[in-house]
């Protein structure tokens, strides 16, 4: 029996997630492993070999048609398949069925709501919202998920939208931190720290400056760097907790 020879410019792949990029009037595609494209874009997955099924640029993944070298050179300026694959991975559109797309959007919607619930509280009760309550608030605002953007970035945008809207009362959970600073640097640093504090719980100056303050979590890095550099590592910063929780609540750090 004679065997049908597969053309040299064809590669057959199975169980593929295809990412497509239209450029220079032509279509280019790459074959990826399912569920890995989003992980790569969110910087969760960093090993390109875990994302790409093959370091090959196609014109049609499902038919196994490999892109011509002259087309790659003309449109991308290079003919290195691996480098072009990364460009397509970053800028291309993932081809999925409507059912897969819907499942992906629902999963991302839930992930975004979970991040928001973990970072925020009701300003009146100081208690965290449930994920379900955040999801309702997002639906009331008609928040649409963007598959190409990371969930953390979208969660921060949702927090901003919810804060500015009348939908629900919400604010970023405050981080409680304890600072211990040598007296020599304490006087100068105290003024700078107070500018970054939302609320001061303790402020004692003796042989050293001891403070317990509440801050927006976004200021943590700035305060940490300030203390490390100004005290040359002699100052101490300790996170007490991220959320204000009442007795009986599950403590979330």
Short mmCIF file of C-alpha atoms in Angstrom, two decimals:
data_model
loop_
_atom_site.label_atom_id
_atom_site.label_comp_id
_atom_site.label_asym_id
_atom_site.label_seq_id
_atom_site.Cartn_x
_atom_site.Cartn_y
_atom_site.Cartn_z
CA UNK A 1 0.00 0.00 0.00
CA UNK A 2 1.42 3.39 -0.98
CA UNK A 3 1.61 6.02 1.78
CA UNK A 4 0.34 9.52 1.24
CA UNK A 5 3.25 11.86 1.71
CA UNK A 6 2.45 14.98 3.75
CA UNK A 7 3.68 18.18 2.06
CA UNK A 8 6.87 19.62 3.55
CA UNK A 9 5.13 22.85 4.53
CA UNK A 10 2.42 21.08 6.53
CA UNK A 11 2.40 20.08 10.22
CA UNK A 12 -0.60 18.39 11.82
CA UNK A 13 -1.34 19.22 15.45
CA UNK A 14 -4.10 18.15 17.83
CA UNK A 15 -5.72 19.66 20.95
CA UNK A 16 -4.58 23.13 19.96
CA UNK A 17 -5.36 26.67 21.12
CA UNK A 18 -4.74 28.91 18.12
CA UNK A 19 -3.59 32.54 18.35
CA UNK A 20 -4.06 34.57 15.16
CA UNK A 21 -2.54 37.86 14.04
CA UNK A 22 -3.44 39.71 10.84
CA UNK A 23 -0.57 41.84 9.60
CA UNK A 24 0.47 43.22 6.23
CA UNK A 25 -2.70 41.88 4.65
CA UNK A 26 -1.87 38.30 5.64
CA UNK A 27 -2.93 35.95 8.43
CA UNK A 28 -0.42 34.30 10.73
CA UNK A 29 -1.18 31.74 13.42
CA UNK A 30 0.64 29.88 16.19
CA UNK A 31 -0.29 26.65 17.95
CA UNK A 32 -0.45 26.85 21.74
CA UNK A 33 -1.45 24.54 24.57
CA UNK A 34 -4.99 25.15 25.86
CA UNK A 35 -5.23 27.39 28.99
CA UNK A 36 -1.60 28.53 28.65
CA UNK A 37 -2.04 31.71 26.59
CA UNK A 38 -3.77 33.65 29.37
CA UNK A 39 -1.24 32.34 31.92
CA UNK A 40 1.59 33.66 29.73
CA UNK A 41 -0.06 37.06 29.27
CA UNK A 42 -0.67 37.33 33.02
CA UNK A 43 3.01 36.42 33.61
CA UNK A 44 1.99 33.32 35.58
CA UNK A 45 3.67 31.05 33.04
CA UNK A 46 7.17 32.16 32.02
CA UNK A 47 8.43 29.10 30.12
CA UNK A 48 7.60 29.65 26.44
CA UNK A 49 7.94 25.91 25.76
CA UNK A 50 5.00 25.33 28.10
CA UNK A 51 2.91 27.66 25.93
CA UNK A 52 3.91 26.89 22.33
CA UNK A 53 3.25 23.44 20.90
CA UNK A 54 5.85 24.21 18.26
CA UNK A 55 8.08 27.22 17.50
CA UNK A 56 6.49 27.50 14.07
CA UNK A 57 4.50 30.28 12.42
CA UNK A 58 1.57 29.04 10.34
CA UNK A 59 -0.83 30.62 7.89
CA UNK A 60 -3.39 28.04 8.97
CA UNK A 61 -2.85 25.90 12.07
CA UNK A 62 -5.78 23.54 11.48
CA UNK A 63 -4.53 22.68 7.97
CA UNK A 64 -0.91 22.60 9.11
CA UNK A 65 0.18 25.21 6.55
CA UNK A 66 3.51 26.81 7.54
CA UNK A 67 4.14 30.48 6.71
CA UNK A 68 6.60 31.21 3.88
CA UNK A 69 9.99 32.59 4.86
CA UNK A 70 9.75 35.44 2.33
CA UNK A 71 6.41 36.55 3.83
CA UNK A 72 7.87 36.57 7.37
CA UNK A 73 10.88 38.63 6.26
CA UNK A 74 8.71 41.09 4.35
CA UNK A 75 6.10 41.63 7.08
CA UNK A 76 7.99 41.09 10.36
CA UNK A 77 11.46 42.09 9.14
CA UNK A 78 12.88 38.78 10.44
CA UNK A 79 12.45 35.10 9.64
CA UNK A 80 13.11 33.75 13.14
CA UNK A 81 9.99 31.70 13.90
CA UNK A 82 10.53 31.72 17.69
CA UNK A 83 10.75 35.52 17.89
CA UNK A 84 7.73 35.98 15.64
CA UNK A 85 5.77 33.45 17.73
CA UNK A 86 6.29 35.67 20.80
CA UNK A 87 5.06 38.73 18.86
CA UNK A 88 1.92 36.85 17.77
CA UNK A 89 1.43 35.53 21.31
CA UNK A 90 1.54 39.10 22.69
CA UNK A 91 -0.61 40.84 20.08
CA UNK A 92 -2.71 38.12 18.48
CA UNK A 93 -6.29 37.08 19.12
CA UNK A 94 -7.00 33.67 20.60
CA UNK A 95 -9.36 31.57 18.49
CA UNK A 96 -11.86 29.75 20.67
CA UNK A 97 -15.39 28.40 20.27
CA UNK A 98 -18.27 30.49 21.60
CA UNK A 99 -18.77 27.98 24.42
CA UNK A 100 -15.07 28.13 25.38
CA UNK A 101 -15.08 31.93 25.19
CA UNK A 102 -18.10 32.15 27.47
CA UNK A 103 -16.57 29.76 30.00
CA UNK A 104 -13.31 31.74 29.95
CA UNK A 105 -15.13 35.06 30.47
CA UNK A 106 -17.18 33.66 33.36
CA UNK A 107 -14.04 32.29 35.01
CA UNK A 108 -12.22 35.63 34.63
CA UNK A 109 -15.28 37.53 35.92
CA UNK A 110 -15.23 35.36 39.06
CA UNK A 111 -11.45 35.78 39.48
CA UNK A 112 -11.74 39.57 39.22
CA UNK A 113 -14.57 39.63 41.78
CA UNK A 114 -12.48 37.44 44.12
CA UNK A 115 -9.52 39.86 43.92
CA UNK A 116 -11.80 42.85 44.56
CA UNK A 117 -13.45 41.12 47.55
CA UNK A 118 -10.01 40.34 48.98
CA UNK A 119 -8.76 43.91 48.64
CA UNK A 120 -11.85 45.86 49.76
CA UNK A 121 -14.23 46.39 52.66
CA UNK A 122 -17.49 48.17 53.37
CA UNK A 123 -16.32 51.57 54.75
CA UNK A 124 -19.20 51.71 57.23
CA UNK A 125 -18.87 48.25 58.79
CA UNK A 126 -15.16 47.68 57.95
CA UNK A 127 -16.17 44.14 57.03
CA UNK A 128 -15.27 42.45 53.74
CA UNK A 129 -17.83 41.86 51.02
CA UNK A 130 -18.54 38.34 49.73
CA UNK A 131 -17.48 37.48 46.18
CA UNK A 132 -21.18 37.10 45.24
CA UNK A 133 -21.92 40.66 46.41
CA UNK A 134 -19.00 42.01 44.39
CA UNK A 135 -20.19 40.07 41.32
CA UNK A 136 -23.64 41.66 41.69
CA UNK A 137 -22.04 45.11 41.94
CA UNK A 138 -20.01 44.40 38.80
CA UNK A 139 -23.12 43.27 36.90
CA UNK A 140 -25.01 46.39 38.03
CA UNK A 141 -22.18 48.44 36.52
CA UNK A 142 -22.22 46.29 33.36
CA UNK A 143 -18.53 45.47 33.76
CA UNK A 144 -17.24 43.63 30.71
CA UNK A 145 -14.25 41.32 31.02
CA UNK A 146 -11.34 41.80 28.62
CA UNK A 147 -9.68 38.40 27.91
CA UNK A 148 -6.43 40.03 26.75
CA UNK A 149 -5.88 41.94 30.03
CA UNK A 150 -4.73 40.50 33.35
CA UNK A 151 -7.29 39.89 36.11
CA UNK A 152 -5.31 41.94 38.69
CA UNK A 153 -5.25 44.99 36.43
CA UNK A 154 -8.96 44.65 35.69
CA UNK A 155 -9.73 44.20 39.40
CA UNK A 156 -8.04 47.55 40.17
CA UNK A 157 -10.15 49.18 37.44
CA UNK A 158 -13.31 47.62 38.92
CA UNK A 159 -12.40 48.94 42.40
CA UNK A 160 -12.09 52.43 40.88
CA UNK A 161 -15.45 52.07 39.10
CA UNK A 162 -17.23 50.79 42.20
CA UNK A 163 -15.70 53.53 44.38
CA UNK A 164 -16.86 56.25 41.99
CA UNK A 165 -20.35 54.80 41.45
CA UNK A 166 -23.44 54.81 43.64
CA UNK A 167 -23.79 51.02 43.21
CA UNK A 168 -22.22 50.01 46.51
CA UNK A 169 -20.13 51.60 49.26
CA UNK A 170 -16.63 50.25 48.99
CA UNK A 171 -13.06 51.21 49.84
CA UNK A 172 -9.65 49.60 49.67
CA UNK A 173 -8.94 47.53 52.78
CA UNK A 174 -6.41 49.30 54.93
CA UNK A 175 -3.15 47.64 55.89
CA UNK A 176 -2.14 47.92 59.55
CA UNK A 177 1.61 48.15 60.08
CA UNK A 178 3.92 48.63 63.07
CA UNK A 179 7.04 50.77 62.67
CA UNK A 180 10.03 50.80 65.00
CA UNK A 181 12.59 53.47 64.08
CA UNK A 182 15.78 54.50 65.94
CA UNK A 183 15.36 57.88 67.67
CA UNK A 184 18.06 59.49 65.54
CA UNK A 185 16.12 59.04 62.32
CA UNK A 186 12.68 58.95 63.98
CA UNK A 187 12.04 62.69 64.10
CA UNK A 188 12.70 63.19 60.39
CA UNK A 189 10.88 60.03 59.30
CA UNK A 190 7.82 60.56 61.49
CA UNK A 191 6.67 63.57 59.43
CA UNK A 192 7.05 61.64 56.17
CA UNK A 193 5.23 58.58 57.54
CA UNK A 194 2.33 60.66 58.86
CA UNK A 195 1.75 62.05 55.37
CA UNK A 196 1.25 58.50 54.07
CA UNK A 197 -0.90 57.25 56.97
CA UNK A 198 -4.69 57.10 56.70
CA UNK A 199 -5.07 56.61 60.45
CA UNK A 200 -2.62 56.67 63.38
CA UNK A 201 -3.33 54.17 66.19
CA UNK A 202 -0.11 54.50 68.20
CA UNK A 203 2.59 57.16 68.10
CA UNK A 204 5.18 56.97 70.89
CA UNK A 205 8.61 58.59 70.96
CA UNK A 206 11.07 57.36 73.56
CA UNK A 207 14.42 55.72 72.99
CA UNK A 208 12.97 54.89 69.59
CA UNK A 209 9.89 55.85 67.58
CA UNK A 210 7.10 53.28 67.70
CA UNK A 211 4.03 53.72 65.52
CA UNK A 212 1.02 51.61 64.53
CA UNK A 213 -0.69 53.11 61.48
CA UNK A 214 -3.21 52.20 58.83
CA UNK A 215 -2.22 52.78 55.22
CA UNK A 216 -3.51 52.12 51.73
CA UNK A 217 -1.73 48.91 50.61
CA UNK A 218 -0.43 50.85 47.60
CA UNK A 219 1.78 52.92 49.94
CA UNK A 220 3.46 49.91 51.56
CA UNK A 221 6.41 49.72 49.18
CA UNK A 222 7.11 53.44 49.51
CA UNK A 223 7.13 53.29 53.34
CA UNK A 224 9.23 50.11 53.37
CA UNK A 225 11.84 51.64 51.06
CA UNK A 226 11.80 54.91 53.03
CA UNK A 227 12.57 53.15 56.31
CA UNK A 228 15.19 50.80 54.85
CA UNK A 229 17.15 53.57 53.12
CA UNK A 230 16.84 56.29 55.79
CA UNK A 231 17.74 53.98 58.70
CA UNK A 232 20.26 51.89 56.71
CA UNK A 233 18.34 48.74 57.65
CA UNK A 234 18.07 49.49 61.40
CA UNK A 235 14.37 50.38 61.27
CA UNK A 236 11.70 47.69 61.39
CA UNK A 237 8.37 47.39 59.62
CA UNK A 238 5.85 44.69 60.52
CA UNK A 239 2.51 44.01 58.79
CA UNK A 240 -0.12 43.35 61.46
CA UNK A 241 -2.99 42.56 59.12
CA UNK A 242 -4.43 43.61 55.79
CA UNK A 243 -8.12 43.76 56.65
CA UNK A 244 -10.03 45.11 59.58
CA UNK A 245 -11.97 42.06 60.73
CA UNK A 246 -14.37 41.67 63.58
CA UNK A 247 -14.35 38.81 66.04
CA UNK A 248 -15.83 35.72 64.45
CA UNK A 249 -14.76 36.71 60.94
CA UNK A 250 -12.16 34.67 59.14
CA UNK A 251 -8.89 36.55 59.33
CA UNK A 252 -7.56 37.41 55.92
CA UNK A 253 -3.97 38.49 55.45
#
